[in-house]
Short mmCIF file of C-alpha atoms in Angstrom, two decimals:
data_model
loop_
_atom_site.label_atom_id
_atom_site.label_comp_id
_atom_site.label_asym_id
_atom_site.label_seq_id
_atom_site.Cartn_x
_atom_site.Cartn_y
_atom_site.Cartn_z
CA MET A 95 -26.53 -27.02 -13.91
CA THR A 96 -24.00 -24.01 -13.67
CA GLU A 97 -24.76 -22.93 -16.82
CA THR A 98 -28.66 -23.11 -16.11
CA ILE A 99 -28.54 -20.62 -13.02
CA ILE A 100 -25.67 -18.19 -14.84
CA LEU A 101 -28.55 -18.31 -17.56
CA PHE A 102 -31.37 -17.32 -15.09
CA LEU A 103 -29.46 -14.96 -13.37
CA LEU A 104 -28.51 -13.15 -16.42
CA ALA A 105 -31.84 -12.66 -18.02
CA LEU A 106 -33.08 -11.55 -14.45
CA MET A 107 -30.39 -8.91 -14.87
CA ILE A 108 -31.76 -8.11 -18.69
CA LEU A 109 -34.73 -7.37 -17.19
CA GLY A 110 -33.49 -5.43 -14.46
CA SER A 111 -31.56 -3.03 -16.43
CA LEU A 112 -34.58 -2.81 -19.02
CA ILE A 113 -36.84 -1.63 -15.87
CA ALA A 114 -34.20 0.93 -14.59
CA LEU A 115 -33.27 2.22 -18.16
CA GLU A 116 -37.56 2.60 -18.68
CA SER A 117 -38.89 3.40 -15.40
CA LYS A 118 -40.95 6.81 -14.83
CA ASP A 119 -39.44 7.62 -11.80
CA ILE A 120 -35.61 8.24 -11.17
CA LEU A 121 -35.26 6.55 -7.72
CA SER A 122 -37.33 2.97 -8.68
CA SER A 123 -34.96 2.93 -11.44
CA VAL A 124 -31.80 3.33 -9.13
CA ILE A 125 -33.13 0.70 -7.06
CA ALA A 126 -33.55 -1.45 -9.57
CA MET A 127 -30.04 -0.83 -10.97
CA GLY A 128 -29.25 -2.11 -7.24
CA ALA A 129 -30.89 -5.28 -7.81
CA VAL A 130 -28.97 -5.84 -11.03
CA GLY A 131 -25.51 -5.29 -9.29
CA PHE A 132 -26.33 -7.77 -6.62
CA MET A 133 -27.42 -10.32 -9.06
CA LEU A 134 -24.33 -9.59 -10.78
CA SER A 135 -22.35 -10.45 -7.61
CA ALA A 136 -24.35 -13.59 -6.94
CA ILE A 137 -22.85 -14.36 -10.66
CA PHE A 138 -19.24 -13.70 -9.71
CA LEU A 139 -20.44 -15.95 -6.96
CA ILE A 140 -20.84 -19.27 -8.98
CA LEU A 141 -18.37 -18.36 -11.29
CA ARG A 142 -15.85 -19.47 -8.54
CA ALA A 143 -14.82 -15.66 -7.80
CA PRO A 144 -15.34 -15.19 -4.46
CA ASP A 145 -12.92 -12.06 -4.19
CA ILE A 146 -14.77 -10.53 -6.66
CA ALA A 147 -18.36 -11.17 -5.73
CA MET A 148 -17.23 -9.44 -2.09
CA VAL A 149 -15.77 -6.36 -4.08
CA GLN A 150 -18.92 -6.11 -6.07
CA VAL A 151 -21.26 -6.28 -3.27
CA VAL A 152 -19.00 -3.30 -1.32
CA ILE A 153 -19.20 -1.39 -4.92
CA GLU A 154 -22.90 -1.85 -5.70
CA ILE A 155 -23.51 -0.41 -1.96
CA LEU A 156 -21.63 2.63 -2.80
CA THR A 157 -22.40 3.27 -6.10
CA LEU A 158 -26.02 3.28 -4.71
CA ILE A 159 -25.45 6.05 -2.01
CA ILE A 160 -23.86 7.81 -4.70
CA LEU A 161 -26.84 7.75 -6.98
CA ILE A 162 -29.45 8.21 -4.34
CA ARG A 163 -27.55 11.05 -2.59
CA ALA A 164 -27.60 12.78 -6.71
CA THR A 165 -31.09 12.15 -7.25
CA ILE A 166 -33.20 12.69 -3.96
CA SER A 167 -35.00 15.58 -3.55
CA ARG A 168 -33.93 16.43 -7.12
CA ASP A 169 -36.60 14.77 -9.06
CA VAL A 170 -39.16 17.83 -9.58
CA HIS A 171 -39.96 17.02 -13.58
CA THR A 172 -39.16 13.54 -14.77
CA VAL A 173 -37.87 13.65 -17.84
CA THR A 174 -39.37 10.33 -19.65
CA ASP A 175 -39.27 10.42 -23.49
CA THR A 176 -36.68 9.77 -25.89
CA ARG A 177 -34.58 11.97 -28.12
CA ASP A 178 -35.42 13.81 -31.28
CA PHE A 179 -36.01 11.39 -34.78
CA LEU A 180 -33.08 12.17 -36.42
CA PRO A 181 -30.19 11.53 -33.61
CA LEU A 182 -32.53 8.25 -32.54
CA ALA A 183 -32.07 7.04 -36.16
CA LEU A 184 -28.53 7.82 -36.54
CA ASN A 185 -27.92 6.14 -33.48
CA MET A 186 -30.03 3.43 -34.50
CA VAL A 187 -28.12 2.96 -37.33
CA LEU A 188 -24.58 2.82 -35.15
CA LEU A 189 -26.19 0.24 -32.63
CA PHE A 190 -26.96 -1.99 -35.80
CA VAL A 191 -23.40 -1.58 -37.33
CA PHE A 192 -21.79 -2.62 -33.78
CA PHE A 193 -24.43 -5.40 -33.37
CA ILE A 194 -23.39 -6.78 -36.53
CA ILE A 195 -19.62 -6.78 -35.04
CA ALA A 196 -20.14 -8.16 -31.96
CA ALA A 197 -22.23 -11.25 -33.38
CA GLU A 198 -19.70 -12.10 -35.43
CA ALA A 199 -16.93 -11.71 -32.48
CA ILE A 200 -19.49 -13.68 -30.38
CA ARG A 201 -19.49 -16.30 -32.79
CA ASN A 202 -15.42 -17.11 -33.00
CA MET A 203 -15.30 -17.25 -29.41
CA PRO A 204 -14.26 -20.62 -27.74
CA ASP A 205 -16.44 -22.80 -26.09
CA PHE A 206 -18.30 -21.39 -22.48
CA GLY A 207 -15.68 -22.99 -20.03
CA THR A 208 -13.07 -24.42 -21.98
CA GLY A 209 -10.61 -21.47 -22.22
CA LEU A 210 -7.60 -20.41 -20.11
CA SER A 211 -5.12 -18.32 -20.67
CA LYS A 212 -1.40 -19.46 -21.31
CA VAL A 213 -0.06 -17.21 -18.23
CA ALA A 214 -2.86 -19.25 -16.19
CA GLY A 215 -0.92 -22.05 -15.53
CA HIS A 216 2.37 -20.44 -15.00
CA TYR A 217 0.64 -18.85 -12.06
CA LEU A 218 -1.48 -21.25 -10.78
CA ASN A 219 1.55 -23.84 -10.54
CA ARG A 220 4.17 -21.53 -9.24
CA GLY A 221 2.35 -18.88 -7.57
CA LEU A 222 2.75 -20.17 -4.12
CA ASN A 223 6.37 -20.93 -4.05
CA ASP A 224 7.09 -17.49 -5.79
CA THR A 225 4.85 -15.36 -3.31
CA GLY A 226 3.76 -17.55 -0.57
CA SER A 227 0.41 -16.58 -1.15
CA ALA A 228 -2.52 -19.13 -0.98
CA ASN A 229 -4.91 -16.64 -2.76
CA ILE A 230 -3.80 -17.05 -6.41
CA VAL A 231 -5.68 -13.71 -7.34
CA THR A 232 -3.97 -11.62 -4.42
CA SER A 233 -0.67 -12.74 -5.95
CA VAL A 234 -1.50 -11.39 -9.04
CA ILE A 235 -2.84 -8.01 -8.29
CA LEU A 236 0.04 -7.49 -5.51
CA ASP A 237 3.07 -9.36 -7.14
CA TYR A 238 3.35 -10.09 -10.25
CA ARG A 239 1.38 -7.03 -11.86
CA ALA A 240 1.86 -5.22 -8.81
CA TYR A 241 2.40 -2.03 -11.30
CA ASP A 242 -0.85 -2.43 -13.32
CA THR A 243 -2.55 -2.35 -9.35
CA LEU A 244 -0.45 1.02 -8.93
CA GLY A 245 -1.64 2.37 -12.15
CA GLU A 246 -5.29 1.61 -10.87
CA ALA A 247 -4.34 3.14 -7.64
CA THR A 248 -3.42 6.78 -9.39
CA VAL A 249 -6.41 6.51 -11.96
CA LEU A 250 -8.60 5.75 -8.57
CA PHE A 251 -7.41 9.07 -6.95
CA ALA A 252 -7.22 11.26 -9.96
CA ALA A 253 -10.92 10.25 -10.55
CA LEU A 254 -11.77 11.04 -6.83
CA ILE A 255 -9.74 14.53 -6.76
CA GLY A 256 -11.72 15.50 -10.30
CA ALA A 257 -15.26 14.74 -8.37
CA ILE A 258 -14.07 16.93 -5.25
CA THR A 259 -12.79 19.63 -7.09
CA ILE A 260 -16.38 19.66 -9.19
CA LEU A 261 -18.11 19.19 -5.94
CA ARG A 262 -16.54 21.98 -4.22
CA ARG A 263 -18.42 25.22 -2.90
CA LYS A 264 -16.30 27.74 -4.12
CA ALA A 265 -13.10 28.41 -5.30
CA LYS A 266 -10.20 28.95 -2.77
CA ASN A 267 -8.75 32.50 -3.33
CA ASP A 268 -5.24 31.70 -2.91
CA MET B 250 -25.65 -18.77 -25.31
CA ILE B 251 -23.95 -16.91 -22.15
CA TYR B 252 -21.59 -14.93 -24.20
CA THR B 253 -24.86 -13.81 -25.98
CA LEU B 254 -27.23 -12.73 -23.13
CA CYS B 255 -23.74 -11.03 -21.99
CA MET B 256 -23.65 -8.77 -25.29
CA ALA B 257 -27.47 -8.17 -25.11
CA LEU B 258 -26.78 -6.66 -21.62
CA PHE B 259 -23.97 -4.60 -23.12
CA PHE B 260 -26.46 -3.50 -26.16
CA ILE B 261 -29.06 -2.27 -22.95
CA GLY B 262 -26.30 0.05 -21.72
CA LEU B 263 -25.68 1.39 -24.94
CA TYR B 264 -29.21 1.82 -26.03
CA GLY B 265 -29.38 3.96 -22.70
CA ILE B 266 -26.45 6.06 -23.30
CA CYS B 267 -27.51 6.37 -26.50
CA CYS B 268 -31.50 7.25 -26.44
CA LYS B 269 -32.51 8.29 -23.17
CA LYS B 270 -32.88 11.99 -22.41
CA ASN B 271 -32.22 11.87 -18.78
CA LEU B 272 -28.49 12.40 -17.49
CA ILE B 273 -28.99 10.04 -14.73
CA LYS B 274 -30.65 7.39 -17.14
CA ILE B 275 -27.36 7.71 -19.16
CA VAL B 276 -24.94 7.06 -16.05
CA LEU B 277 -27.02 4.01 -15.38
CA GLY B 278 -26.62 2.81 -18.53
CA PHE B 279 -22.95 3.31 -18.46
CA ILE B 280 -23.00 1.40 -15.48
CA ILE B 281 -24.65 -1.23 -17.04
CA MET B 282 -22.15 -1.51 -19.74
CA ASP B 283 -19.53 -1.63 -16.93
CA TYR B 284 -21.25 -4.61 -15.66
CA ALA B 285 -21.60 -6.08 -18.97
CA VAL B 286 -17.91 -6.27 -19.88
CA ASN B 287 -16.78 -7.02 -16.36
CA LEU B 288 -19.07 -10.39 -16.38
CA PHE B 289 -18.09 -11.03 -19.68
CA ILE B 290 -14.32 -11.05 -19.02
CA ILE B 291 -14.52 -13.45 -15.83
CA LEU B 292 -16.70 -15.88 -17.76
CA ILE B 293 -13.85 -16.06 -20.31
CA GLY B 294 -11.86 -17.50 -17.39
CA TYR B 295 -14.25 -19.99 -16.27
CA ARG B 296 -13.70 -23.62 -16.43
CA LYS B 297 -16.08 -26.04 -16.22
CA ASN B 298 -16.47 -27.94 -12.41
CA GLY B 299 -13.18 -25.40 -11.45
CA ILE B 300 -12.76 -24.44 -7.96
CA ALA B 301 -11.96 -20.96 -6.79
CA PRO B 302 -8.00 -20.33 -7.36
CA ILE B 303 -7.46 -20.39 -3.63
CA LEU B 304 -4.73 -22.95 -2.13
CA ASP B 305 -5.70 -25.44 0.86
CA LYS B 306 -3.22 -26.78 2.84
CA THR B 307 -4.33 -30.10 2.11
CA MET B 308 -4.17 -29.60 -1.61
CA ASP B 309 -1.55 -30.86 -4.18
CA VAL B 310 -0.16 -27.78 -6.18
CA LYS B 311 -0.06 -29.83 -9.62
CA LYS B 312 -4.00 -31.21 -9.11
CA PHE B 313 -4.84 -27.18 -8.11
CA ALA B 314 -3.53 -26.02 -11.30
CA LEU B 315 -5.40 -28.66 -13.56
CA SER B 316 -8.58 -27.78 -11.43
CA SER B 317 -8.89 -23.95 -10.74
CA VAL B 318 -10.37 -21.32 -12.61
CA ASP B 319 -8.24 -18.89 -14.23
CA PRO B 320 -7.04 -16.02 -11.77
CA MET B 321 -5.72 -13.57 -14.34
CA PRO B 322 -8.90 -12.14 -15.56
CA GLN B 323 -10.23 -12.23 -12.00
CA ALA B 324 -7.32 -9.80 -11.00
CA MET B 325 -8.01 -7.42 -13.58
CA VAL B 326 -11.57 -7.01 -13.05
CA LEU B 327 -11.06 -6.78 -9.45
CA THR B 328 -8.89 -3.61 -10.52
CA ALA B 329 -11.52 -2.53 -13.26
CA ILE B 330 -14.77 -2.42 -10.64
CA VAL B 331 -12.84 -0.15 -8.50
CA ILE B 332 -11.91 2.15 -10.99
CA GLY B 333 -15.76 2.35 -12.70
CA LEU B 334 -16.79 3.18 -9.11
CA ALA B 335 -14.33 6.40 -8.95
CA VAL B 336 -15.63 6.77 -12.96
CA THR B 337 -19.36 6.67 -11.48
CA ALA B 338 -18.62 9.23 -8.89
CA LEU B 339 -17.23 11.70 -11.47
CA LEU B 340 -19.95 11.46 -13.45
CA VAL B 341 -22.48 11.81 -11.04
CA ALA B 342 -20.77 14.80 -9.55
CA LEU B 343 -20.62 16.41 -13.21
CA CYS B 344 -24.28 15.45 -13.39
CA VAL B 345 -25.07 17.20 -9.79
CA ARG B 346 -23.50 20.61 -10.93
CA ILE B 347 -25.36 20.61 -14.35
CA TYR B 348 -28.54 20.37 -12.37
CA GLU B 349 -27.44 23.41 -9.87
CA ARG B 350 -26.57 25.34 -12.73
CA TYR B 351 -29.51 24.60 -15.11
CA GLY B 352 -32.30 23.14 -13.12
CA THR B 353 -33.02 20.27 -14.97
CA PHE B 354 -31.83 16.64 -15.91
CA ASP B 355 -33.11 16.68 -19.32
CA ILE B 356 -30.14 17.10 -22.05
CA THR B 357 -31.89 18.85 -24.79
CA LYS B 358 -32.86 21.74 -22.50
CA ILE B 359 -29.01 22.49 -21.52
CA ARG B 360 -28.45 25.06 -24.11
CA LYS B 361 -26.47 27.81 -22.58
CA LEU B 362 -23.39 26.32 -23.05
CA ARG B 363 -21.01 28.91 -24.50
CA GLY B 364 -17.15 28.12 -25.69
#
C-alpha cells in the first residue's frame, strides 16, 4: 500500500517536472516546480521522515519566493526552443552513457525497504542513553555528526555571502 | 520500480540542464536533480512497515531499534536540503545579474564575455 502511494506521487512529480521544463510561460513553470516540491514533502512524510518533510515545506516556500522574485516582471520575451543541433546531439550521447551506468547501478541495488546501514543499529540502540534526545535524527546531526552540521553551516553562509555580494548594487570604496 | 522512477526524475533534471536555452529552466533542472537525489537517499533508508525514528516514553529501546527506519540518511538529507536552498539562491542571483547586464535569459545570446 505504501509503495503504491509512493509510486503514484512519484509519477505525479515526474509529470510536474516535465510541465515545469516544457511550459512556455516562466511563471507557470515556477509554480509547477512548487507543486513538485510539496509532493516530495508528502513522500517524505509517508517514508516516516517527519523532520525532513517539515524542512522540505519551509525550503520549498523559500525557493518559490526566490524564483518568483527573480522571474516576475522580467519575462519580456520567452525563450522556448532547445539548443542547436550539434551541442544537443552531444548532450544526448552524454545522457545515454549516463543512463546505461545508472541502470546498471539500479539493478544491483538491494530491494526496496530492506537495507539499513550498519551504523543505524548503533545509533538506534544507544542514541537515547548517549545523547538524551528522544529524536534520533536530532541526536545524529547535533551530537554524533556535529562537525558535519558545522561544515554545512559554513557552506550555507559562504553561499549566502556569495549571493549578497553578487546582488549588491555597487562596490564600496574603502 | 521506485528506484527506477527516482532515476527517471534525475534524468529529467539532467535533460533540463543539458538541453534548455533559458537560464531559469536550467536552474529548475538543477532543483529537480537535487530533489531526486534527496529522495533516493531517503528511499534507501526505508524499512518496510517501519516507524519514525522518534522514541516514545512507553517504548522499549530494543523493540524500537528493530522497527525504526534508518536515521542516518535522514540526518544527512536534512543538511543537504538546506545547502540546496543556498546554492539555488546563489544561482538565481547570478541569473538576475546576467539579465541586468544582457537583457535576456537566453544563453545563446550571451556572447559578450571577455576573458
